[in-house]
XYZ file of C-alpha atoms in Angstrom:
779
model
C -14.578 27.575 -2.387
C -13.113 24.776 0.135
C -16.553 23.012 0.081
C -15.915 22.360 -3.427
C -13.218 19.893 -2.460
C -15.383 18.000 -0.297
C -18.254 18.009 -2.821
C -15.973 16.412 -5.563
C -14.961 13.526 -3.319
C -18.217 12.630 -2.081
C -19.886 13.223 -5.265
C -17.556 10.555 -7.197
C -17.525 8.159 -3.635
C -21.253 8.123 -3.735
C -21.173 7.425 -7.716
C -19.520 4.565 -6.718
C -22.186 3.362 -4.286
C -25.226 3.274 -6.469
C -23.445 2.314 -9.610
C -24.612 -1.616 -9.348
C -28.013 0.252 -9.201
C -27.611 2.366 -11.723
C -26.492 -0.787 -14.314
C -29.101 -2.526 -13.141
C -31.497 0.419 -14.072
C -29.841 1.559 -17.481
C -27.823 -1.215 -18.471
C -24.612 -0.699 -20.854
C -25.865 3.313 -21.145
C -25.024 3.541 -17.257
C -21.461 4.463 -18.171
C -22.792 7.631 -19.787
C -24.968 8.491 -16.703
C -21.897 7.827 -14.419
C -19.450 9.917 -16.140
C -21.455 12.802 -14.822
C -20.178 12.238 -11.396
C -16.428 12.806 -12.751
C -17.516 15.426 -14.564
C -19.143 17.363 -11.805
C -15.823 17.082 -9.898
C -13.712 18.290 -12.695
C -16.074 21.297 -13.223
C -15.281 22.099 -9.253
C -11.973 22.065 -9.922
C -11.377 23.875 -13.041
C -13.621 26.854 -11.004
C -10.661 27.229 -9.068
C -8.279 27.551 -11.309
C -7.993 31.344 -11.634
C -7.523 31.186 -7.880
C -4.724 28.938 -8.207
C -2.978 30.727 -11.137
C -3.309 34.250 -8.724
C -1.124 32.343 -6.334
C -3.911 31.023 -3.949
C -4.906 27.826 -2.535
C -8.197 26.479 -1.524
C -7.818 24.762 2.069
C -10.306 22.523 3.859
C -9.699 21.207 7.337
C -11.364 19.258 9.470
C -9.981 17.959 12.945
C -9.834 14.218 12.884
C -7.316 12.549 15.228
C -5.733 15.392 17.143
C -3.589 12.632 19.080
C -1.594 12.149 16.148
C -1.958 15.623 14.631
C -4.117 13.789 11.816
C -6.528 16.088 10.263
C -8.817 15.884 7.142
C -7.060 18.376 5.363
C -7.325 19.173 1.948
C -5.459 21.413 0.124
C -5.757 22.706 -3.803
C -2.693 24.185 -5.052
C -1.348 23.961 -8.586
C 0.060 20.648 -8.311
C -2.645 19.271 -6.697
C -5.035 20.903 -9.017
C -2.909 19.421 -12.182
C -3.557 15.987 -10.916
C -7.224 16.539 -9.961
C -7.949 17.762 -13.230
C -5.998 14.886 -14.729
C -8.068 12.081 -12.064
C -11.270 13.662 -12.845
C -11.235 14.395 -16.571
C -9.702 11.539 -18.070
C -11.762 9.439 -15.382
C -14.569 10.944 -17.129
C -13.881 9.257 -20.636
C -12.646 6.446 -18.926
C -16.284 5.535 -17.418
C -17.897 6.163 -20.795
C -15.476 3.992 -22.503
C -15.728 1.052 -19.906
C -19.612 0.871 -20.663
C -18.741 0.310 -24.331
C -15.913 -1.938 -23.993
C -17.594 -3.893 -21.610
C -20.884 -4.351 -22.924
C -22.788 -7.114 -21.609
C -21.067 -8.320 -19.032
C -22.696 -9.697 -16.137
C -20.482 -7.698 -13.346
C -20.298 -4.256 -15.105
C -21.969 -2.899 -11.729
C -19.040 -4.344 -9.791
C -16.831 -2.874 -12.297
C -17.830 0.484 -12.004
C -18.175 0.271 -8.223
C -14.210 -0.448 -8.181
C -13.424 2.011 -10.440
C -15.224 5.112 -9.395
C -14.089 3.804 -5.412
C -10.296 3.810 -7.112
C -11.135 7.436 -8.795
C -12.512 8.780 -5.487
C -9.088 7.335 -3.531
C -7.020 8.579 -6.096
C -8.489 12.218 -5.983
C -8.073 12.235 -2.034
C -4.887 11.366 -2.035
C -3.434 14.097 -4.631
C -5.622 16.560 -2.451
C -4.710 15.361 0.869
C -2.696 17.886 2.876
C -1.707 15.615 5.695
C 0.794 12.736 5.521
C -1.691 10.421 7.466
C -4.702 11.397 5.469
C -2.538 10.750 2.266
C -1.802 7.478 3.785
C -5.231 6.317 4.257
C -5.724 7.509 0.458
C -2.852 5.716 -0.946
C -3.794 2.066 0.778
C -7.054 2.882 -0.530
C -6.034 3.070 -3.912
C -4.001 -0.328 -3.734
C -7.155 -2.250 -2.309
C -9.400 -0.890 -5.559
C -6.728 -1.541 -8.073
C -6.050 -4.945 -6.993
C -9.520 -5.626 -7.147
C -9.552 -3.570 -10.512
C -6.242 -5.910 -11.884
C -7.896 -8.892 -10.716
C -11.473 -8.386 -11.957
C -11.568 -11.422 -14.240
C -10.751 -13.537 -10.934
C -11.504 -16.752 -12.785
C -8.457 -16.276 -14.619
C -5.682 -17.874 -12.013
C -2.855 -15.410 -13.812
C -5.357 -12.206 -13.266
C -5.659 -13.354 -9.605
C -1.438 -13.854 -9.431
C -0.866 -10.541 -11.070
C -3.045 -8.408 -8.882
C -1.953 -10.130 -5.539
C 1.828 -9.187 -7.279
C 0.758 -5.496 -7.387
C -0.900 -5.312 -4.125
C 1.587 -6.857 -2.158
C 4.372 -4.656 -3.814
C 2.861 -1.425 -3.178
C 1.510 -2.406 -0.096
C 4.995 -3.335 1.403
C 6.357 0.025 -0.048
C 3.423 1.778 1.872
C 4.689 0.565 5.337
C 8.021 1.757 4.537
C 6.252 4.848 3.287
C 4.305 5.275 6.397
C 7.430 4.796 8.446
C 9.272 7.757 6.709
C 6.071 9.803 7.439
C 6.212 9.033 11.219
C 9.813 10.019 11.125
C 9.048 13.106 9.061
C 6.290 13.838 12.142
C 8.910 13.115 14.770
C 11.270 15.342 13.180
C 9.177 18.422 12.333
C 6.187 18.024 14.871
C 3.437 18.424 11.876
C 2.244 16.158 9.832
C 0.621 18.848 7.253
C 2.283 18.842 4.259
C 1.673 22.831 3.861
C 4.130 23.500 7.091
C 6.675 20.321 6.259
C 7.703 21.853 3.150
C 8.796 25.063 4.830
C 10.899 23.022 7.224
C 13.593 21.821 4.737
C 16.520 22.901 6.198
C 15.489 21.282 9.891
C 14.625 18.046 8.154
C 17.831 17.922 6.390
C 19.792 18.628 9.230
C 18.037 15.699 11.195
C 20.295 12.490 11.959
C 16.966 10.741 10.335
C 17.378 12.363 6.983
C 18.914 9.541 5.369
C 16.122 7.440 6.872
C 13.330 9.389 5.693
C 14.317 9.825 2.374
C 15.266 6.014 1.808
C 11.632 5.009 3.347
C 9.559 7.651 1.576
C 11.309 6.496 -1.718
C 10.691 2.875 -0.646
C 7.077 3.890 -0.981
C 7.146 6.140 -4.019
C 9.134 3.675 -6.201
C 6.796 0.670 -5.455
C 4.040 2.646 -6.599
C 5.412 4.323 -9.788
C 7.244 0.754 -10.622
C 11.061 1.975 -10.502
C 13.671 -0.753 -10.648
C 13.923 -3.207 -8.963
C 10.263 -3.067 -8.051
C 9.244 -2.326 -12.303
C 7.909 -5.754 -12.808
C 4.332 -5.490 -11.602
C 3.241 -2.535 -13.819
C 3.708 -4.680 -17.102
C 1.847 -7.540 -15.050
C -0.967 -5.414 -14.204
C -2.106 -5.447 -18.166
C -3.991 -8.493 -16.965
C -6.803 -6.013 -15.700
C -9.412 -4.768 -18.214
C -8.201 -2.330 -20.887
C -10.108 0.717 -19.160
C -8.167 -0.272 -15.731
C -5.008 -0.162 -17.546
C -5.923 3.238 -19.322
C -6.786 4.791 -16.574
C -4.399 3.356 -14.026
C -1.294 3.587 -15.782
C -1.828 6.972 -17.721
C -3.005 9.562 -15.366
C -3.486 8.123 -11.881
C -2.488 5.212 -9.414
C 1.295 4.994 -11.194
C 1.523 8.656 -11.128
C 0.722 8.595 -7.147
C 4.639 7.773 -6.305
C 5.711 10.741 -9.030
C 3.040 12.920 -6.857
C 4.444 11.965 -3.550
C 7.897 12.887 -4.626
C 7.315 16.086 -6.389
C 4.903 17.059 -2.872
C 8.047 16.563 -0.739
C 10.543 18.155 -3.084
C 10.688 21.412 -1.364
C 11.546 19.571 1.918
C 13.753 16.894 0.845
C 15.783 18.065 -2.221
C 18.709 19.673 -2.594
C 20.944 16.776 -1.149
C 23.299 14.610 -3.344
C 21.328 11.647 -1.595
C 17.679 12.737 -3.295
C 19.222 13.797 -6.537
C 21.655 10.984 -7.710
C 19.179 8.741 -5.792
C 16.132 9.752 -8.305
C 18.368 10.615 -11.130
C 20.127 7.054 -11.110
C 17.058 5.047 -10.356
C 14.483 6.638 -12.764
C 17.482 6.377 -15.520
C 17.980 2.480 -15.014
C 14.184 2.360 -15.213
C 14.049 3.722 -18.419
C 16.354 2.160 -20.172
C 15.584 -1.301 -18.811
C 12.061 -0.463 -19.886
C 12.988 0.583 -23.462
C 14.997 -2.358 -24.204
C 12.053 -4.912 -22.731
C 9.790 -2.823 -25.091
C 11.161 -3.589 -28.126
C 10.841 -7.031 -27.890
C 6.889 -6.874 -26.779
C 4.562 -8.087 -29.705
C 1.670 -7.456 -27.687
C 0.604 -3.678 -28.249
C -0.708 -3.482 -25.222
C 2.586 -4.486 -23.371
C 4.380 -2.048 -25.559
C 2.135 0.457 -23.946
C 3.237 -0.894 -20.437
C 6.510 -0.556 -21.059
C 6.727 2.767 -23.034
C 4.671 3.871 -19.387
C 7.179 2.403 -17.570
C 9.899 4.517 -19.172
C 7.718 7.705 -18.760
C 7.767 7.128 -15.214
C 11.560 6.563 -15.411
C 12.069 9.814 -17.157
C 9.894 11.863 -14.754
C 11.844 10.503 -11.312
C 15.019 11.312 -13.262
C 13.916 14.918 -13.841
C 12.983 15.247 -10.480
C 16.214 14.214 -9.473
C 18.301 16.507 -11.846
C 16.042 19.255 -9.903
C 17.264 22.259 -12.264
C 14.396 25.036 -13.321
C 14.036 23.538 -16.523
C 13.836 19.841 -15.777
C 10.886 20.599 -12.998
C 9.272 22.541 -16.090
C 10.034 19.589 -18.272
C 8.710 17.255 -15.790
C 5.450 18.924 -15.412
C 4.748 19.032 -19.143
C 5.687 15.609 -19.739
C 3.557 14.632 -17.083
C 0.373 16.332 -18.727
C 1.294 15.271 -22.135
C 1.746 11.484 -21.439
C -1.649 11.381 -19.658
C -3.168 12.471 -22.886
C -1.807 10.448 -25.261
C -1.118 7.281 -23.011
C -4.647 7.210 -21.839
C -5.800 7.560 -26.022
C -3.219 4.719 -26.867
C -4.502 2.562 -24.175
C -8.277 3.340 -25.201
C -7.563 2.712 -29.071
C -5.480 -0.564 -28.112
C -8.651 -1.675 -26.204
C -10.897 -0.995 -29.283
C -8.821 -2.818 -31.728
C -8.653 -5.768 -29.196
C -12.512 -5.389 -28.577
C -13.433 -5.128 -32.664
C -10.352 -7.388 -34.111
C -10.028 -9.939 -31.055
C -6.242 -9.741 -30.967
C -3.334 -7.442 -29.630
C -0.771 -9.154 -31.661
C 1.157 -6.363 -33.562
C 2.483 -9.141 -35.655
C -0.934 -9.771 -37.164
C -2.478 -6.395 -36.929
C -1.946 -3.481 -39.830
C -4.265 -2.268 -42.251
C -7.226 -1.024 -40.378
C -7.255 2.254 -41.059
C -10.198 1.927 -43.686
C -12.139 -0.139 -41.421
C -11.431 1.784 -37.961
C -10.993 5.083 -39.402
C -11.587 7.096 -35.773
C -9.538 5.163 -33.866
C -7.003 5.177 -36.726
C -6.653 9.167 -36.311
C -7.044 9.120 -32.604
C -4.159 6.706 -32.587
C -2.050 8.379 -35.085
C -2.206 11.751 -32.815
C -1.322 9.950 -29.712
C 1.605 8.118 -31.643
C 2.733 11.738 -33.167
C 2.279 13.317 -29.784
C 4.033 10.789 -27.730
C 6.976 10.761 -30.667
C 7.433 14.469 -30.040
C 6.961 15.679 -33.608
C 5.569 19.520 -33.642
C 2.906 21.163 -33.138
C 1.804 18.391 -30.600
C 2.085 19.160 -26.626
C 4.371 16.252 -26.427
C 7.129 17.917 -28.399
C 7.219 20.425 -25.754
C 7.821 17.813 -23.123
C 10.809 16.629 -25.086
C 12.114 19.965 -26.066
C 12.099 20.793 -22.495
C 14.057 17.793 -21.444
C 17.030 18.214 -23.908
C 17.241 22.172 -22.714
C 17.351 20.326 -18.771
C 20.029 17.957 -20.369
C 21.923 20.124 -22.115
C 22.008 22.316 -19.077
C 23.914 19.870 -17.224
C 27.832 19.703 -16.394
C 30.342 16.866 -16.081
C 29.563 13.425 -15.197
C 25.929 14.558 -15.194
C 25.719 14.775 -18.549
C 24.908 11.056 -18.505
C 21.357 11.778 -17.611
C 21.291 13.339 -21.235
C 22.418 10.475 -22.967
C 19.958 8.431 -21.240
C 17.411 10.550 -22.067
C 18.512 10.928 -25.794
C 18.859 6.957 -26.158
C 15.458 6.223 -23.891
C 13.376 9.255 -26.934
C 14.839 7.208 -29.332
C 13.184 3.897 -28.891
C 10.378 5.303 -27.136
C 9.306 7.267 -30.283
C 9.477 3.900 -32.475
C 7.479 1.892 -29.918
C 4.717 5.020 -29.821
C 4.596 4.270 -33.826
C 4.389 0.588 -33.469
C 1.372 1.025 -31.101
C -0.359 3.731 -32.731
C 0.578 3.629 -36.150
C 1.482 0.301 -36.830
C -2.016 -1.590 -36.726
C -3.415 0.937 -39.184
C -0.879 1.066 -42.001
C 0.524 -1.627 -44.173
C -1.394 -4.286 -46.273
C -4.355 -5.941 -44.302
C -4.272 -9.581 -43.720
C -8.041 -9.764 -42.364
C -7.965 -13.902 -42.654
C -5.192 -13.947 -39.782
C -7.293 -12.006 -37.369
C -10.028 -13.846 -35.100
C -12.885 -11.512 -36.174
C -13.319 -8.620 -39.080
C -12.731 -5.563 -37.541
C -15.173 -2.658 -37.887
C -15.296 0.925 -35.833
C -15.852 1.248 -32.065
C -18.876 2.644 -31.048
C -19.091 5.782 -30.141
C -18.454 5.382 -26.181
C -15.227 4.002 -26.878
C -14.268 6.260 -29.811
C -15.226 9.602 -27.975
C -12.752 9.712 -25.479
C -9.422 8.810 -27.409
C -10.467 11.369 -30.054
C -11.094 14.502 -27.899
C -7.812 13.421 -25.779
C -5.764 13.035 -28.999
C -7.061 16.655 -30.627
C -6.598 18.171 -27.075
C -2.662 17.025 -27.415
C -2.835 19.109 -30.808
C -4.837 21.680 -29.742
C -3.036 22.893 -26.543
C 0.550 22.156 -28.595
C -0.584 25.207 -30.746
C -2.163 27.572 -28.263
C -0.560 26.230 -24.973
C -1.058 29.943 -23.110
C -4.077 28.985 -20.999
C -2.653 25.498 -19.812
C 0.744 27.490 -19.276
C -0.934 29.957 -17.210
C -3.423 28.029 -14.866
C -2.153 24.329 -14.800
C 1.647 24.220 -15.753
C 3.232 27.299 -13.608
C 1.444 27.022 -10.379
C 2.391 23.145 -10.513
C 6.058 23.946 -11.134
C 5.513 26.574 -8.336
C 4.190 24.157 -5.731
C 6.928 21.462 -6.568
C 10.072 23.985 -6.592
C 8.406 26.064 -3.523
C 8.927 28.926 -4.985
C 6.594 31.366 -7.065
C 6.807 31.155 -10.919
C 6.468 34.785 -12.720
C 6.854 33.909 -16.266
C 6.946 30.650 -18.378
C 6.766 31.030 -22.210
C 5.571 27.435 -23.741
C 4.785 28.684 -27.290
C 6.461 26.599 -30.352
C 8.091 29.551 -31.989
C 9.869 30.002 -28.942
C 11.043 26.485 -29.015
C 11.480 25.780 -32.850
C 14.719 27.695 -33.344
C 18.292 26.242 -34.258
C 19.657 25.174 -31.432
C 21.171 21.955 -29.326
C 17.849 21.054 -28.178
C 15.805 20.901 -31.362
C 19.116 19.113 -33.079
C 18.434 16.490 -30.345
C 15.404 15.980 -31.269
C 15.898 15.462 -35.005
C 17.833 12.690 -33.968
C 15.368 11.817 -31.810
C 12.986 11.317 -35.011
C 15.444 9.915 -36.878
C 16.389 7.069 -34.507
C 12.542 6.727 -33.223
C 12.192 5.899 -37.374
C 14.827 3.237 -37.337
C 13.770 1.649 -34.478
C 9.912 1.595 -35.818
C 11.243 0.366 -39.453
C 13.289 -2.646 -37.786
C 10.667 -3.688 -35.747
C 10.169 -6.735 -36.999
C 13.935 -7.902 -36.793
C 13.227 -7.297 -32.858
C 10.165 -9.514 -33.070
C 12.359 -12.370 -34.921
C 14.393 -12.744 -31.638
C 11.666 -12.020 -28.776
C 10.870 -15.049 -27.738
C 14.350 -16.756 -27.575
C 15.618 -13.467 -25.848
C 13.137 -12.702 -23.543
C 12.847 -16.792 -22.273
C 16.837 -16.592 -21.949
C 16.702 -13.288 -19.736
C 13.235 -14.356 -17.533
C 15.069 -16.348 -14.956
C 16.896 -13.711 -13.993
C 14.730 -10.650 -14.013
C 12.896 -8.961 -11.154
C 9.898 -11.046 -11.724
C 11.533 -14.310 -11.456
C 13.270 -13.090 -8.189
C 10.071 -11.960 -6.925
C 8.505 -15.639 -7.230
C 11.399 -17.141 -5.855
C 10.833 -14.995 -2.810
C 7.310 -15.315 -2.689
C 7.632 -19.010 -3.011
C 10.354 -18.998 -0.330
C 7.954 -17.151 2.382
C 5.152 -19.754 1.521
C 7.676 -22.546 2.189
C 8.678 -21.052 5.423
C 5.104 -20.605 6.641
C 4.284 -23.753 5.811
C 7.647 -25.440 7.618
C 6.584 -22.367 10.948
C 3.155 -24.266 10.538
C 4.090 -27.575 10.727
C 6.350 -26.761 14.159
C 4.211 -24.438 15.639
C 0.063 -25.651 14.822
C 0.468 -29.350 15.774
C -2.740 -29.083 17.217
C -1.616 -30.184 20.703
C -2.249 -27.745 23.683
C 1.053 -28.924 25.436
C 3.101 -27.279 22.563
C 1.424 -24.089 22.063
C 1.703 -23.624 25.736
C 5.368 -24.186 25.707
C 5.923 -21.963 22.911
C 4.107 -19.112 24.313
C 5.743 -19.765 27.742
C 9.303 -20.096 25.775
C 8.779 -16.691 23.439
C 7.268 -14.990 26.722
C 10.369 -16.172 28.818
C 12.911 -15.082 26.072
C 11.368 -11.289 26.113
C 11.233 -10.795 29.765
C 14.931 -12.501 30.051
C 15.828 -9.548 27.389
C 13.961 -6.760 29.183
C 15.482 -7.619 32.949
C 18.972 -7.529 31.364
C 18.622 -4.925 29.033
C 16.812 -2.467 31.488
C 19.374 -2.342 34.390
C 19.585 -5.995 35.099
C 19.456 -7.457 38.557
C 19.921 -5.609 41.847
C 17.959 -6.920 44.497
C 19.168 -5.913 47.750
C 18.335 -9.143 50.117
C 18.269 -8.825 53.761
C 18.195 -12.169 54.898
C 17.424 -11.101 58.705
C 14.092 -10.112 57.907
C 13.023 -13.587 56.494
C 10.639 -14.986 58.949
C 11.331 -18.791 59.503
C 7.433 -19.612 59.280
C 7.156 -18.148 55.694
C 10.121 -19.922 54.732
C 8.377 -23.246 55.848
C 5.193 -22.239 54.348
C 6.650 -21.428 51.292
C 8.701 -24.595 50.884
C 5.780 -26.593 51.761
C 4.016 -24.422 48.525
C 6.745 -25.710 46.405
C 6.651 -29.293 47.483
C 3.002 -29.504 46.858
C 3.164 -27.726 43.371
C 5.733 -30.835 42.386
C 3.429 -33.393 43.767
C 0.796 -31.609 41.471
C 2.269 -31.810 38.312
C 3.953 -35.754 39.161
C 0.791 -37.597 40.708
C -0.775 -39.946 39.077
C -4.402 -39.596 40.858
C -6.883 -36.588 40.891
C -7.581 -36.661 44.234
C -3.825 -36.367 44.997
C -3.564 -33.311 42.398
C -6.362 -31.713 44.109
C -5.125 -32.069 47.573
C -1.649 -30.569 46.140
C -3.435 -27.614 44.676
C -5.224 -27.262 47.840
C -2.449 -26.759 49.742
C -0.717 -24.394 47.474
C -4.255 -22.510 47.120
C -4.887 -22.254 51.349
C -0.951 -21.538 51.468
C -1.552 -18.054 49.291
C -4.518 -17.532 51.838
C -2.142 -17.634 54.965
C 0.656 -15.548 53.213
C -2.034 -13.275 52.659
C -3.249 -13.049 56.001
C 0.520 -13.284 57.179
C 0.810 -9.761 56.005
C -2.148 -8.211 57.172
C -4.460 -8.526 54.259
C -7.595 -10.229 55.316
C -9.972 -9.465 52.803
C -7.503 -11.076 50.124
C -6.973 -13.850 52.578
C -10.962 -14.603 52.592
C -11.315 -14.287 48.908
C -8.810 -17.074 48.778
C -10.000 -18.963 51.016
C -13.706 -18.826 49.039
C -11.808 -19.332 45.589
C -9.590 -22.333 46.444
C -13.249 -23.904 48.390
C -15.377 -23.533 45.370
C -12.279 -24.617 43.118
C -12.400 -27.717 45.249
C -16.260 -28.802 45.110
C -16.298 -27.915 41.422
C -13.374 -30.439 40.649
C -14.729 -32.949 43.384
C -18.313 -32.509 41.158
C -16.546 -33.676 37.806
C -13.720 -35.803 38.894
C -14.937 -39.021 38.788
C -16.449 -37.830 35.041
C -12.847 -37.760 33.968
C -10.361 -39.981 32.127
C -7.990 -41.491 33.959
C -4.431 -39.804 34.101
C -2.249 -40.807 31.406
C 1.517 -40.550 30.425
C 1.616 -39.070 27.055
C 5.004 -37.119 26.666
C 8.151 -39.205 26.550
C 10.610 -38.694 29.481
C 12.872 -36.275 27.989
C 10.366 -34.045 26.840
C 8.918 -34.140 30.810
C 12.254 -33.006 31.959
C 12.392 -30.489 29.409
C 9.126 -29.171 30.398
C 10.136 -28.917 34.069
C 13.269 -26.914 32.930
C 11.244 -24.364 31.142
C 8.346 -23.842 33.630
C 11.234 -23.587 36.705
C 12.865 -21.189 34.551
C 9.976 -19.075 33.704
C 8.775 -19.074 37.320
C 12.062 -17.594 38.355
C 11.832 -14.743 35.929
C 8.368 -14.239 36.859
C 9.974 -14.050 40.888
C 12.708 -11.779 39.451
C 10.438 -9.295 37.308
C 7.973 -9.372 40.828
C 10.848 -8.291 43.001
C 12.334 -5.815 40.447
C 9.196 -4.364 40.090
C 8.875 -4.086 44.029
C 12.222 -2.139 43.956
C 11.533 0.133 40.799
C 9.648 3.350 40.634
C 9.279 4.994 37.472
C 6.409 7.482 38.423
C 4.998 8.828 41.387
C 2.781 6.011 43.550
C -0.840 6.071 42.738
C -1.646 4.315 45.835
C -2.028 7.379 47.993
C -4.519 9.038 45.539
C -6.444 5.685 45.645
C -6.615 5.998 49.351
C -7.544 9.877 49.188
C -9.953 9.405 46.824
C -11.755 6.220 47.875
C -14.144 7.714 50.259
C -14.850 11.091 48.628
C -15.459 10.018 45.628
C -16.804 6.201 46.135
C -18.040 6.418 49.443
C -16.060 3.445 50.548
C -13.593 3.073 53.267
C -12.403 -0.798 51.906
C -9.611 0.846 49.601
C -9.415 -2.559 47.817
C -13.043 -2.979 47.273
C -13.502 0.705 45.732
C -10.560 -0.108 43.502
C -12.064 -3.265 42.074
C -15.962 -2.147 41.392
C -15.568 1.766 41.098
C -11.846 2.727 39.772
C -11.538 -0.282 37.702
C -15.273 -1.294 37.135
C -15.155 -2.129 33.438
C -12.206 -4.359 34.210
C -13.735 -6.268 36.939
C -16.989 -6.217 34.788
C -14.779 -7.859 32.229
C -13.118 -10.459 34.122
C -16.353 -11.362 35.847
C -18.318 -12.007 32.368
C -14.803 -13.867 31.555
C -15.559 -16.140 34.400
C -19.175 -16.301 33.727
C -18.580 -17.380 29.882
C -16.260 -20.106 31.343
C -18.557 -21.508 33.882
C -21.293 -21.913 31.051
C -18.753 -23.659 28.932
C -17.793 -25.678 31.695
C -21.718 -26.636 32.511
C -22.161 -27.276 28.963
C -19.017 -30.101 28.276
C -20.429 -31.406 31.773
C -23.895 -31.615 30.643
C -22.978 -33.101 27.360
C -20.918 -35.677 29.136
C -23.580 -36.812 31.108
C -26.153 -37.234 28.885
C -23.669 -39.296 26.417
C -23.018 -41.431 29.310
C -26.871 -42.019 30.414
C -27.095 -43.118 26.298
C -24.333 -45.389 26.693
C -26.052 -46.724 29.786
C -29.691 -47.502 27.799
């Protein structure tokens, strides 16, 4: 039912708007009530699973901005169903968890407002079937994630890291938008459903390379691929519910979702495949290397998230049937165990007062439920059967062993990455709960977290175990349709049963090696911690984070320099720069569009007109060089009345009369205020006045050339005849100029009249203030 898509979005956004009021009424229990909104959205999406599994789709389209072919178009297919269920399902438990984690926080209502707004934006993003609509939701996720990461805004580090995430993902979004526009230009459509059937057309276009680079610019920044990886670990500055949600199933998966959504139209070329494969591999290896030396358990999880994003990108680049299967299964499994681990680590921090892995051990008796949830999630992340994570890892190795030649390097990368990832999983989910406890080293004595904080982790961890044992429903209703959406072709059968995977073969052997390697990493974790501070300090000046900071500071320094040069506080300088830049662009336009070809017929020049123009030019020179206001007014009057004579000479009597009236009124107004004005002074140096005179002369010459070129340039049919023909029938006026001003351009004329009236009121106010101050001084 198409309305279910709109209702799913509406109920979450509605919950975000009323969240502050609910918190005021219900206090810390508000999380339970607000969680019903994403739960309802989950139910509505879940109700369509049978339709999607049968190969159908649910579409809702409302005309929005027809000029850009932008429609409010939502589509629920296999991929969007998978992502939508993760966004709303995990989001339900995150909202409940946040109520317990942020117990007593004075800004809990504001936090729920941000969190649910982000959830609605993310759901809108994955349901969008229109490029422009997706961009709108994409930017909304950036803004709301900025508010969430920087929620503790009284801390400088939180503000800095939130701004970093916003700038990196925002700049990538601008590149992505340019790529979307190119796709729309090439295909004539902004609908994903139509675009994904035009892969040959897009790849045959000369814009294909630019499209891939720009789209991947948005995807890589959002999903933190090298060299944009640094913002994700820094985003851990946000509260733990934010990290658990944004970095398990939502924001960081948006880039993966975009690449998967456009895979049918952009894949198949070496540019797409090797770009994704290489960047994903480098991201995985770098993340795992840096994760080895982290002591903060939350940072450990951040780097493993970064590594998983690298694996998912690499699998999309490989693009084989096994790779796409592995990508979908791994995406689902990661969302379950990573959200669990983040929430468990948050519970440890909440109850023990620290996230330092060197201090945390032996907490299983004090926090038994959290220990079970963390252990189950860590085993699933390690790829141990019968957990769902094992199925994902087996499919990765199955995809790898099918590669040939140099492409086998991707298998080596996956194997090495999984070694370290298992060790880090055990360090985060098992290490804090086993070993001999040292409670004296902890800031406070830990105890089990409240119900709101352990119900989500235990449910998600057990789910990872259950669907590993019986994956049939998930396979048929979520995984298979998602694979079909990514490949662009239907998948008729997919068997993920454990007994089909646990058989003697090379992937199983690689899984065994992964377990041995992961245990070795975990058992030697203290050796990595021993050199962590020294090593990280040595490489930090050369890292991407330091490079970002140098670029950021460079932009600020340039901005300050530019402000000092341009924003001097002197009107003279502002006018000079405006005239100079405008003149430069005009000169470029003149010579770039045909140059100057002005047919002069000197015999057509009238000696009277020549004398009049020369006289006006001399008057203008006198006006700018005179030392007396009277002389200036007389010179300007000569210019103005000269223009009236020009109009009269060429038969524009009405314009001549208007010009005469304006000039007369101007002279009267000047006479009214001239005696109140301060004496003319020479402020600028002589060379500055010479420079200004040269620039003014050149600018005036350019204006003259533009006018002469415009007279001889006809780009389209002239409208003057149409105006004259419509003047009397449409406006009942015989004076065409008057009809244009008061009818055809009525709003424009009204705007000009308003500007003149406002200026007149401003002048009157200034004069009145001056007169009052003068009288006060006399008294």
